Amino acid sequence: MNSETLEASLRQVVGGSNVIAGPQDGPALVVRPGTTEAVAECLKLFHEHQAPVVTLGGLTGLVHGTHTPSHYFGISTERLNKIESFDPSTRLLVVGAGTKLEAVHDFAAEHELRYGVDLGARGSCTIGGNIATNAGGNSVIRFGMTRSNVVGLEVVLSDGSILTDLRGLPKNNAGYDLKQMFIGSEGTLGVVTKALLKLGPRPAGTASVLLALNHLNSALTVMEALERGCGHSLLALEIMWNRYFEKVSTALSEETPPLPSGHPVYLLAQVEGMDSGEQAVDSLVGALEGIDDIIDSALATTPVQESRLWSIRDGSDVIERAHKHVLSFDVSMRPHNYAAYIADVEARLKARISDAVAYYFGHLADGNIHFMIGHDGSSSDATRIIEECVYDALAYYEPSSISAEHGIGREKAAHLWRSRSTVEIAAMNRIRVALDPAGILNPHISYEPRIF
Amino acid sequence: MNSETLEASLRQVVGGSNVIAGPQDGPALVVRPGTTEAVAECLKLFHEHQAPVVTLGGLTGLVHGTHTPSHYFGISTERLNKIESFDPSTRLLVVGAGTKLEAVHDFAAEHELRYGVDLGARGSCTIGGNIATNAGGNSVIRFGMTRSNVVGLEVVLSDGSILTDLRGLPKNNAGYDLKQMFIGSEGTLGVVTKALLKLGPRPAGTASVLLALNHLNSALTVMEALERGCGHSLLALEIMWNRYFEKVSTALSEETPPLPSGHPVYLLAQVEGMDSGEQAVDSLVGALEGIDDIIDSALATTPVQESRLWSIRDGSDVIERAHKHVLSFDVSMRPHNYAAYIADVEARLKARISDAVAYYFGHLADGNIHFMIGHDGSSSDATRIIEECVYDALAYYEPSSISAEHGIGREKAAHLWRSRSTVEIAAMNRIRVALDPAGILNPHISYEPRIF
């Protein structure tokens, strides 16, 4: 590869000011194409020079999926950030891949509509990144993951050819549904440049409730009652174990937290009212009536009250700052297994890393729990040992996944065999080679079979 | 290829009585493996001998997807027809690919549950075939297509390796979601042997209404009212133009049809009541109140009454018998374009095939209309000309699909370019070669780029 020729050609395609120096510990060069055609020209060049390239979106991923060594190139979707078109009759919205999730929410709100995917990083993460990781978030219980909200894609393949399906037909069985392959592929099969998103009606109001409970079983009882009583109006059902709740709720503000800490488990539920805000409150209160397991509760019926409760759930950066090192995990399994699994992880951690503190929270209804495990680095090899504690225990609670919604990235590649068979991993790699024969797209994300 | 060696080996794998002579105009030999492992052994043999093989399910497809020349082999899923397991807590059901759709409905009903995919061929079609074609049907508006109802798959790849994901995790972003690729791939990427299906709660009752209308615009008005007024309780919304309604309703029984024919458009809507049958009736009647466009209506509040209305919608075999030759079409587009498109097709047909009679009906809310075009064969080359009339007109009503739910099969392969770009078709073929490098799986289904 002649890197000078490549660099000069890239400058010619995107303009000199859009070939910039990469961040420290990142790629030496980042290109910022402003159109799909420019992305295609860049990829043709990378392909020709067999130059490895990583697609960079909002950089909010949690598995080092956009890790880029200095001999790789970065291709940023920053300038592909336009709202391209909107059809009010079908509620289908075409946006550039670099559009921030929050900008989509704002656009939807201006049209009195709503987009189904929401998550804490909404102000930084991009739609392209959401698609690359099949992002989940708080409302999966209601709207599904990103896959369920994306109706079409435009993707540039590794050889620079542009694959477009922005037709937005509810039914189209004319050959394979190719977009399904790109959603969740973490930039290994192509560079997403545009997406066709489905917006939906906006509720008149929402209400949230924070509940204190004595046991995971009570949380499962409450979940059943909410799913039965609220049906499709249940927007979110989040769980926080006490160690997380206590740490975040007391750190967040000077005010007394909405509920005292110290109870084993906390649930945060949100419900919508399509016709009125009162409908949301009635539905929530009605569904919870007569459940003895609730020790304490705080109801939020205004946006300000709701945002106070949600700031606890969304406040995980408090944990990030509380320890010298923090590892994040994102596992899924059947919810009734969680109590046993967490006890198992706690015992393993205690035996092997004396200073490890684990905080548990997540999306109960999806069987998806996040762990943040902080430690001060006094044990050497702590990362490997903590990963072993979390993942080795997981094997006893099948079916389970080491990555419910974060993806594999560079961080979890060596653990993929824990959730996927050799045949599955081989099939992934065969499809990958088919679409990127030169192996230039995000090659640091390797789908590795088990290495014994 | 030594076909005698292959045949002897197949007999050894599945037993002599399960290697049978194929039907007339079909493959010389059909194998009927009884287990996934036997399917895998058979595919290893086919792979080794580079013998082309077509997966045979219920043979109810409408695009000659299971067309099998005599030098091909057939592999039947007939004996893979067991209900393998059911978990009431998750409502996840594992069934063999050869299980009839109706058997799944019966199983669900016994457990007071319901499976979302339903279609007229339910008594003959198999779950494996539904998956291979991503079958739609009457309740797509409520439950989505087969893709939305299948949570996991077991598939034997062309080299005999068994790819299994029957984990049934609501969230699993550990690598690509491979099942998405097999759903709708018409047997070209692997042989589906088992499926994990999601069952859901069963309503207490349903109600249906047949409406006579003066114009497609009125149907769109009614659709909007039903979608707004009934929300998730709207199970189906079918449209029949008069020529179809008249032909079928008068042929079906000695009784007077539920509504007189002669009105331009008929709608058939079905609504569910989760708590009671009255709820369904109230919801339906309430949503339609005050709509002036309805000329005539017949309400069905009992299963017997409902089945009488539905027998008209499901009675398309009346058309099959009414003409010497009948061609079926399955297109989708934005519903507001249908009136203009149908007028266009009618004009083209009239000018080119004097004896052609077209019957129009379908799933209005999905933008999916079926045509059946009968003729007596007096024009030579009628098939090609009729296809041109239907498809050439379609190009003016973008976005559109030549196959909303039937698939491509052998019949539509040469027309695929009308709904997919050269880049899309190339990507399909690359994935296909990756998973079936020897090209032995359903090779008669060819994804063809445009041939000028």
JSON list of C-alpha atoms in Angstrom, two decimals, chain B residues 164-333:
[
{"chain": "B", "resi": 164, "resn": "THR", "atom": "CA", "xyz": [-28.91, -24.10, 15.72]},
{"chain": "B", "resi": 165, "resn": "ASP", "atom": "CA", "xyz": [-30.28, -21.08, 17.52]},
{"chain": "B", "resi": 166, "resn": "LEU", "atom": "CA", "xyz": [-33.28, -22.19, 19.51]},
{"chain": "B", "resi": 167, "resn": "ARG", "atom": "CA", "xyz": [-32.22, -20.13, 22.54]},
{"chain": "B", "resi": 168, "resn": "GLY", "atom": "CA", "xyz": [-35.23, -17.86, 22.41]},
{"chain": "B", "resi": 169, "resn": "LEU", "atom": "CA", "xyz": [-33.55, -14.88, 24.02]},
{"chain": "B", "resi": 170, "resn": "PRO", "atom": "CA", "xyz": [-35.51, -11.66, 23.47]},
{"chain": "B", "resi": 171, "resn": "LYS", "atom": "CA", "xyz": [-32.19, -9.83, 23.21]},
{"chain": "B", "resi": 172, "resn": "ASN", "atom": "CA", "xyz": [-29.01, -11.30, 21.80]},
{"chain": "B", "resi": 173, "resn": "ASN", "atom": "CA", "xyz": [-26.55, -9.01, 20.00]},
{"chain": "B", "resi": 174, "resn": "ALA", "atom": "CA", "xyz": [-23.71, -11.53, 20.11]},
{"chain": "B", "resi": 175, "resn": "GLY", "atom": "CA", "xyz": [-22.79, -11.34, 16.43]},
{"chain": "B", "resi": 176, "resn": "TYR", "atom": "CA", "xyz": [-25.07, -11.39, 13.41]},
{"chain": "B", "resi": 177, "resn": "ASP", "atom": "CA", "xyz": [-28.71, -12.45, 13.72]},
{"chain": "B", "resi": 178, "resn": "LEU", "atom": "CA", "xyz": [-28.30, -15.31, 11.24]},
{"chain": "B", "resi": 179, "resn": "LYS", "atom": "CA", "xyz": [-31.90, -16.56, 11.32]},
{"chain": "B", "resi": 180, "resn": "GLN", "atom": "CA", "xyz": [-32.93, -13.37, 9.52]},
{"chain": "B", "resi": 181, "resn": "MET", "atom": "CA", "xyz": [-31.03, -14.57, 6.45]},
{"chain": "B", "resi": 182, "resn": "PHE", "atom": "CA", "xyz": [-32.83, -17.93, 6.25]},
{"chain": "B", "resi": 183, "resn": "ILE", "atom": "CA", "xyz": [-36.32, -16.51, 6.71]},
{"chain": "B", "resi": 184, "resn": "GLY", "atom": "CA", "xyz": [-37.59, -15.76, 3.21]},
{"chain": "B", "resi": 185, "resn": "SER", "atom": "CA", "xyz": [-34.65, -17.40, 1.39]},
{"chain": "B", "resi": 186, "resn": "GLU", "atom": "CA", "xyz": [-36.81, -20.08, -0.25]},
{"chain": "B", "resi": 187, "resn": "GLY", "atom": "CA", "xyz": [-34.56, -22.99, 0.61]},
{"chain": "B", "resi": 188, "resn": "THR", "atom": "CA", "xyz": [-31.52, -21.55, -1.14]},
{"chain": "B", "resi": 189, "resn": "LEU", "atom": "CA", "xyz": [-29.36, -21.14, 1.97]},
{"chain": "B", "resi": 190, "resn": "GLY", "atom": "CA", "xyz": [-30.14, -24.24, 4.02]},
{"chain": "B", "resi": 191, "resn": "VAL", "atom": "CA", "xyz": [-32.81, -26.75, 5.01]},
{"chain": "B", "resi": 192, "resn": "VAL", "atom": "CA", "xyz": [-34.84, -25.53, 7.99]},
{"chain": "B", "resi": 193, "resn": "THR", "atom": "CA", "xyz": [-35.43, -28.49, 10.32]},
{"chain": "B", "resi": 194, "resn": "LYS", "atom": "CA", "xyz": [-36.87, -26.89, 13.47]},
{"chain": "B", "resi": 195, "resn": "ALA", "atom": "CA", "xyz": [-38.37, -23.57, 14.45]},
{"chain": "B", "resi": 196, "resn": "LEU", "atom": "CA", "xyz": [-38.96, -21.78, 17.72]},
{"chain": "B", "resi": 197, "resn": "LEU", "atom": "CA", "xyz": [-42.28, -19.96, 17.48]},
{"chain": "B", "resi": 198, "resn": "LYS", "atom": "CA", "xyz": [-43.74, -17.30, 19.74]},
{"chain": "B", "resi": 199, "resn": "LEU", "atom": "CA", "xyz": [-47.33, -17.90, 20.86]},
{"chain": "B", "resi": 200, "resn": "GLY", "atom": "CA", "xyz": [-49.46, -15.17, 22.41]},
{"chain": "B", "resi": 201, "resn": "PRO", "atom": "CA", "xyz": [-52.66, -14.67, 24.37]},
{"chain": "B", "resi": 202, "resn": "ARG", "atom": "CA", "xyz": [-55.91, -15.70, 22.74]},
{"chain": "B", "resi": 203, "resn": "PRO", "atom": "CA", "xyz": [-58.85, -13.30, 22.54]},
{"chain": "B", "resi": 204, "resn": "ALA", "atom": "CA", "xyz": [-62.15, -14.16, 24.22]},
{"chain": "B", "resi": 205, "resn": "GLY", "atom": "CA", "xyz": [-63.94, -13.50, 20.94]},
{"chain": "B", "resi": 206, "resn": "THR", "atom": "CA", "xyz": [-63.77, -11.93, 17.51]},
{"chain": "B", "resi": 207, "resn": "ALA", "atom": "CA", "xyz": [-66.19, -10.15, 15.21]},
{"chain": "B", "resi": 208, "resn": "SER", "atom": "CA", "xyz": [-66.07, -9.45, 11.49]},
{"chain": "B", "resi": 209, "resn": "VAL", "atom": "CA", "xyz": [-67.86, -7.07, 9.19]},
{"chain": "B", "resi": 210, "resn": "LEU", "atom": "CA", "xyz": [-68.28, -7.07, 5.43]},
{"chain": "B", "resi": 211, "resn": "LEU", "atom": "CA", "xyz": [-68.75, -3.62, 3.92]},
{"chain": "B", "resi": 212, "resn": "ALA", "atom": "CA", "xyz": [-69.82, -2.54, 0.43]},
{"chain": "B", "resi": 213, "resn": "LEU", "atom": "CA", "xyz": [-68.21, 0.69, -0.78]},
{"chain": "B", "resi": 214, "resn": "ASN", "atom": "CA", "xyz": [-68.33, 2.92, -3.84]},
{"chain": "B", "resi": 215, "resn": "HIS", "atom": "CA", "xyz": [-64.66, 3.63, -4.27]},
{"chain": "B", "resi": 216, "resn": "LEU", "atom": "CA", "xyz": [-61.12, 2.76, -3.15]},
{"chain": "B", "resi": 217, "resn": "ASN", "atom": "CA", "xyz": [-60.97, 6.16, -1.44]},
{"chain": "B", "resi": 218, "resn": "SER", "atom": "CA", "xyz": [-63.83, 5.08, 0.81]},
{"chain": "B", "resi": 219, "resn": "ALA", "atom": "CA", "xyz": [-61.87, 1.94, 1.66]},
{"chain": "B", "resi": 220, "resn": "LEU", "atom": "CA", "xyz": [-58.94, 4.12, 2.68]},
{"chain": "B", "resi": 221, "resn": "THR", "atom": "CA", "xyz": [-61.25, 6.24, 4.85]},
{"chain": "B", "resi": 222, "resn": "VAL", "atom": "CA", "xyz": [-62.62, 3.10, 6.52]},
{"chain": "B", "resi": 223, "resn": "MET", "atom": "CA", "xyz": [-59.07, 1.76, 6.98]},
{"chain": "B", "resi": 224, "resn": "GLU", "atom": "CA", "xyz": [-58.01, 4.93, 8.78]},
{"chain": "B", "resi": 225, "resn": "ALA", "atom": "CA", "xyz": [-61.09, 4.82, 11.01]},
{"chain": "B", "resi": 226, "resn": "LEU", "atom": "CA", "xyz": [-60.50, 1.16, 11.91]},
{"chain": "B", "resi": 227, "resn": "GLU", "atom": "CA", "xyz": [-56.79, 1.65, 12.58]},
{"chain": "B", "resi": 228, "resn": "ARG", "atom": "CA", "xyz": [-57.53, 4.65, 14.82]},
{"chain": "B", "resi": 229, "resn": "GLY", "atom": "CA", "xyz": [-60.62, 3.21, 16.52]},
{"chain": "B", "resi": 230, "resn": "CYS", "atom": "CA", "xyz": [-59.51, -0.40, 16.99]},
{"chain": "B", "resi": 231, "resn": "GLY", "atom": "CA", "xyz": [-55.72, -0.08, 17.28]},
{"chain": "B", "resi": 232, "resn": "HIS", "atom": "CA", "xyz": [-54.11, -3.40, 18.13]},
{"chain": "B", "resi": 233, "resn": "SER", "atom": "CA", "xyz": [-57.46, -5.19, 18.20]},
{"chain": "B", "resi": 234, "resn": "LEU", "atom": "CA", "xyz": [-57.73, -4.96, 14.39]},
{"chain": "B", "resi": 235, "resn": "LEU", "atom": "CA", "xyz": [-56.78, -8.46, 13.20]},
{"chain": "B", "resi": 236, "resn": "ALA", "atom": "CA", "xyz": [-57.38, -8.24, 9.47]},
{"chain": "B", "resi": 237, "resn": "LEU", "atom": "CA", "xyz": [-58.55, -5.82, 6.81]},
{"chain": "B", "resi": 238, "resn": "GLU", "atom": "CA", "xyz": [-59.11, -7.44, 3.45]},
{"chain": "B", "resi": 239, "resn": "ILE", "atom": "CA", "xyz": [-60.25, -5.85, 0.22]},
{"chain": "B", "resi": 240, "resn": "MET", "atom": "CA", "xyz": [-62.11, -7.47, -2.67]},
{"chain": "B", "resi": 241, "resn": "TRP", "atom": "CA", "xyz": [-63.04, -5.70, -5.87]},
{"chain": "B", "resi": 242, "resn": "ASN", "atom": "CA", "xyz": [-66.45, -6.53, -7.29]},
{"chain": "B", "resi": 243, "resn": "ARG", "atom": "CA", "xyz": [-65.37, -8.98, -9.99]},
{"chain": "B", "resi": 244, "resn": "TYR", "atom": "CA", "xyz": [-63.76, -11.20, -7.35]},
{"chain": "B", "resi": 245, "resn": "PHE", "atom": "CA", "xyz": [-66.53, -10.76, -4.79]},
{"chain": "B", "resi": 246, "resn": "GLU", "atom": "CA", "xyz": [-69.28, -11.50, -7.30]},
{"chain": "B", "resi": 247, "resn": "LYS", "atom": "CA", "xyz": [-67.62, -14.58, -8.76]},
{"chain": "B", "resi": 248, "resn": "VAL", "atom": "CA", "xyz": [-66.78, -16.19, -5.43]},
{"chain": "B", "resi": 249, "resn": "SER", "atom": "CA", "xyz": [-69.79, -15.19, -3.33]},
{"chain": "B", "resi": 250, "resn": "THR", "atom": "CA", "xyz": [-72.32, -16.45, -5.87]},
{"chain": "B", "resi": 251, "resn": "ALA", "atom": "CA", "xyz": [-70.42, -19.70, -6.53]},
{"chain": "B", "resi": 252, "resn": "LEU", "atom": "CA", "xyz": [-69.92, -20.67, -2.89]},
{"chain": "B", "resi": 253, "resn": "SER", "atom": "CA", "xyz": [-73.40, -21.79, -1.81]},
{"chain": "B", "resi": 254, "resn": "GLU", "atom": "CA", "xyz": [-77.07, -22.01, -2.66]},
{"chain": "B", "resi": 255, "resn": "GLU", "atom": "CA", "xyz": [-77.87, -19.32, -0.09]},
{"chain": "B", "resi": 256, "resn": "THR", "atom": "CA", "xyz": [-78.09, -15.65, -0.95]},
{"chain": "B", "resi": 257, "resn": "PRO", "atom": "CA", "xyz": [-74.65, -14.07, -0.42]},
{"chain": "B", "resi": 258, "resn": "PRO", "atom": "CA", "xyz": [-74.34, -11.92, 2.75]},
{"chain": "B", "resi": 259, "resn": "LEU", "atom": "CA", "xyz": [-74.27, -8.77, 0.60]},
{"chain": "B", "resi": 260, "resn": "PRO", "atom": "CA", "xyz": [-75.42, -8.29, -2.99]},
{"chain": "B", "resi": 261, "resn": "SER", "atom": "CA", "xyz": [-72.66, -8.00, -5.55]},
{"chain": "B", "resi": 262, "resn": "GLY", "atom": "CA", "xyz": [-72.33, -5.07, -7.92]},
{"chain": "B", "resi": 263, "resn": "HIS", "atom": "CA", "xyz": [-70.75, -2.51, -5.62]},
{"chain": "B", "resi": 264, "resn": "PRO", "atom": "CA", "xyz": [-67.27, -1.46, -6.72]},
{"chain": "B", "resi": 265, "resn": "VAL", "atom": "CA", "xyz": [-65.31, -2.44, -3.60]},
{"chain": "B", "resi": 266, "resn": "TYR", "atom": "CA", "xyz": [-65.85, -4.73, -0.58]},
{"chain": "B", "resi": 267, "resn": "LEU", "atom": "CA", "xyz": [-63.96, -4.67, 2.69]},
{"chain": "B", "resi": 268, "resn": "LEU", "atom": "CA", "xyz": [-63.78, -7.47, 5.24]},
{"chain": "B", "resi": 269, "resn": "ALA", "atom": "CA", "xyz": [-62.51, -6.45, 8.67]},
{"chain": "B", "resi": 270, "resn": "GLN", "atom": "CA", "xyz": [-61.95, -8.62, 11.73]},
{"chain": "B", "resi": 271, "resn": "VAL", "atom": "CA", "xyz": [-61.51, -7.37, 15.27]},
{"chain": "B", "resi": 272, "resn": "GLU", "atom": "CA", "xyz": [-60.67, -9.18, 18.51]},
{"chain": "B", "resi": 273, "resn": "GLY", "atom": "CA", "xyz": [-61.93, -8.70, 22.06]},
{"chain": "B", "resi": 274, "resn": "MET", "atom": "CA", "xyz": [-59.38, -9.88, 24.60]},
{"chain": "B", "resi": 275, "resn": "ASP", "atom": "CA", "xyz": [-61.87, -9.94, 27.50]},
{"chain": "B", "resi": 276, "resn": "SER", "atom": "CA", "xyz": [-65.13, -10.70, 25.70]},
{"chain": "B", "resi": 277, "resn": "GLY", "atom": "CA", "xyz": [-66.69, -11.14, 22.29]},
{"chain": "B", "resi": 278, "resn": "GLU", "atom": "CA", "xyz": [-68.91, -8.10, 22.93]},
{"chain": "B", "resi": 279, "resn": "GLN", "atom": "CA", "xyz": [-65.76, -6.01, 23.24]},
{"chain": "B", "resi": 280, "resn": "ALA", "atom": "CA", "xyz": [-64.89, -6.97, 19.66]},
{"chain": "B", "resi": 281, "resn": "VAL", "atom": "CA", "xyz": [-68.35, -6.02, 18.38]},
{"chain": "B", "resi": 282, "resn": "ASP", "atom": "CA", "xyz": [-68.34, -2.72, 20.29]},
{"chain": "B", "resi": 283, "resn": "SER", "atom": "CA", "xyz": [-64.88, -1.83, 19.03]},
{"chain": "B", "resi": 284, "resn": "LEU", "atom": "CA", "xyz": [-65.84, -2.59, 15.42]},
{"chain": "B", "resi": 285, "resn": "VAL", "atom": "CA", "xyz": [-69.19, -0.82, 15.47]},
{"chain": "B", "resi": 286, "resn": "GLY", "atom": "CA", "xyz": [-67.76, 2.13, 17.40]},
{"chain": "B", "resi": 287, "resn": "ALA", "atom": "CA", "xyz": [-64.93, 2.66, 14.94]},
{"chain": "B", "resi": 288, "resn": "LEU", "atom": "CA", "xyz": [-67.28, 2.65, 11.93]},
{"chain": "B", "resi": 289, "resn": "GLU", "atom": "CA", "xyz": [-69.94, 4.93, 13.45]},
{"chain": "B", "resi": 290, "resn": "GLY", "atom": "CA", "xyz": [-70.69, 8.00, 11.40]},
{"chain": "B", "resi": 291, "resn": "ILE", "atom": "CA", "xyz": [-68.76, 6.98, 8.28]},
{"chain": "B", "resi": 292, "resn": "ASP", "atom": "CA", "xyz": [-70.99, 8.01, 5.38]},
{"chain": "B", "resi": 293, "resn": "ASP", "atom": "CA", "xyz": [-69.08, 6.10, 2.72]},
{"chain": "B", "resi": 294, "resn": "ILE", "atom": "CA", "xyz": [-70.48, 2.70, 3.75]},
{"chain": "B", "resi": 295, "resn": "ILE", "atom": "CA", "xyz": [-73.26, 1.63, 1.33]},
{"chain": "B", "resi": 296, "resn": "ASP", "atom": "CA", "xyz": [-74.10, -1.69, 2.87]},
{"chain": "B", "resi": 297, "resn": "SER", "atom": "CA", "xyz": [-72.77, -3.95, 5.63]},
{"chain": "B", "resi": 298, "resn": "ALA", "atom": "CA", "xyz": [-73.08, -7.41, 7.14]},
{"chain": "B", "resi": 299, "resn": "LEU", "atom": "CA", "xyz": [-71.91, -7.89, 10.71]},
{"chain": "B", "resi": 300, "resn": "ALA", "atom": "CA", "xyz": [-70.81, -11.34, 11.94]},
{"chain": "B", "resi": 301, "resn": "THR", "atom": "CA", "xyz": [-70.74, -11.84, 15.69]},
{"chain": "B", "resi": 302, "resn": "THR", "atom": "CA", "xyz": [-70.64, -15.64, 15.92]},
{"chain": "B", "resi": 303, "resn": "PRO", "atom": "CA", "xyz": [-68.00, -18.06, 14.59]},
{"chain": "B", "resi": 304, "resn": "VAL", "atom": "CA", "xyz": [-70.52, -19.49, 12.10]},
{"chain": "B", "resi": 305, "resn": "GLN", "atom": "CA", "xyz": [-71.41, -16.05, 10.77]},
{"chain": "B", "resi": 306, "resn": "GLU", "atom": "CA", "xyz": [-67.75, -15.07, 10.61]},
{"chain": "B", "resi": 307, "resn": "SER", "atom": "CA", "xyz": [-66.75, -18.20, 8.75]},
{"chain": "B", "resi": 308, "resn": "ARG", "atom": "CA", "xyz": [-69.47, -17.47, 6.17]},
{"chain": "B", "resi": 309, "resn": "LEU", "atom": "CA", "xyz": [-67.96, -14.03, 5.46]},
{"chain": "B", "resi": 310, "resn": "TRP", "atom": "CA", "xyz": [-64.41, -15.39, 5.46]},
{"chain": "B", "resi": 311, "resn": "SER", "atom": "CA", "xyz": [-65.25, -18.22, 3.08]},
{"chain": "B", "resi": 312, "resn": "ILE", "atom": "CA", "xyz": [-65.63, -15.56, 0.38]},
{"chain": "B", "resi": 313, "resn": "ARG", "atom": "CA", "xyz": [-62.20, -14.05, 1.04]},
{"chain": "B", "resi": 314, "resn": "ASP", "atom": "CA", "xyz": [-60.63, -17.52, 1.27]},
{"chain": "B", "resi": 315, "resn": "GLY", "atom": "CA", "xyz": [-62.53, -18.86, -1.76]},
{"chain": "B", "resi": 316, "resn": "SER", "atom": "CA", "xyz": [-60.05, -18.02, -4.50]},
{"chain": "B", "resi": 317, "resn": "ASP", "atom": "CA", "xyz": [-60.08, -21.61, -5.76]},
{"chain": "B", "resi": 318, "resn": "VAL", "atom": "CA", "xyz": [-63.43, -20.72, -7.34]},
{"chain": "B", "resi": 319, "resn": "ILE", "atom": "CA", "xyz": [-61.42, -18.52, -9.71]},
{"chain": "B", "resi": 320, "resn": "GLU", "atom": "CA", "xyz": [-58.89, -21.31, -10.29]},
{"chain": "B", "resi": 321, "resn": "ARG", "atom": "CA", "xyz": [-61.72, -23.49, -11.57]},
{"chain": "B", "resi": 322, "resn": "ALA", "atom": "CA", "xyz": [-63.48, -20.79, -13.61]},
{"chain": "B", "resi": 323, "resn": "HIS", "atom": "CA", "xyz": [-60.84, -20.49, -16.33]},
{"chain": "B", "resi": 324, "resn": "LYS", "atom": "CA", "xyz": [-58.70, -22.81, -18.41]},
{"chain": "B", "resi": 325, "resn": "HIS", "atom": "CA", "xyz": [-55.54, -20.94, -17.34]},
{"chain": "B", "resi": 326, "resn": "VAL", "atom": "CA", "xyz": [-55.07, -18.76, -14.27]},
{"chain": "B", "resi": 327, "resn": "LEU", "atom": "CA", "xyz": [-52.02, -16.68, -13.36]},
{"chain": "B", "resi": 328, "resn": "SER", "atom": "CA", "xyz": [-51.57, -15.37, -9.82]},
{"chain": "B", "resi": 329, "resn": "PHE", "atom": "CA", "xyz": [-49.88, -12.11, -8.96]},
{"chain": "B", "resi": 330, "resn": "ASP", "atom": "CA", "xyz": [-48.91, -10.63, -5.63]},
{"chain": "B", "resi": 331, "resn": "VAL", "atom": "CA", "xyz": [-47.82, -7.01, -5.76]},
{"chain": "B", "resi": 332, "resn": "SER", "atom": "CA", "xyz": [-47.42, -4.28, -3.16]},
{"chain": "B", "resi": 333, "resn": "MET", "atom": "CA", "xyz": [-47.35, -0.48, -3.35]}
]
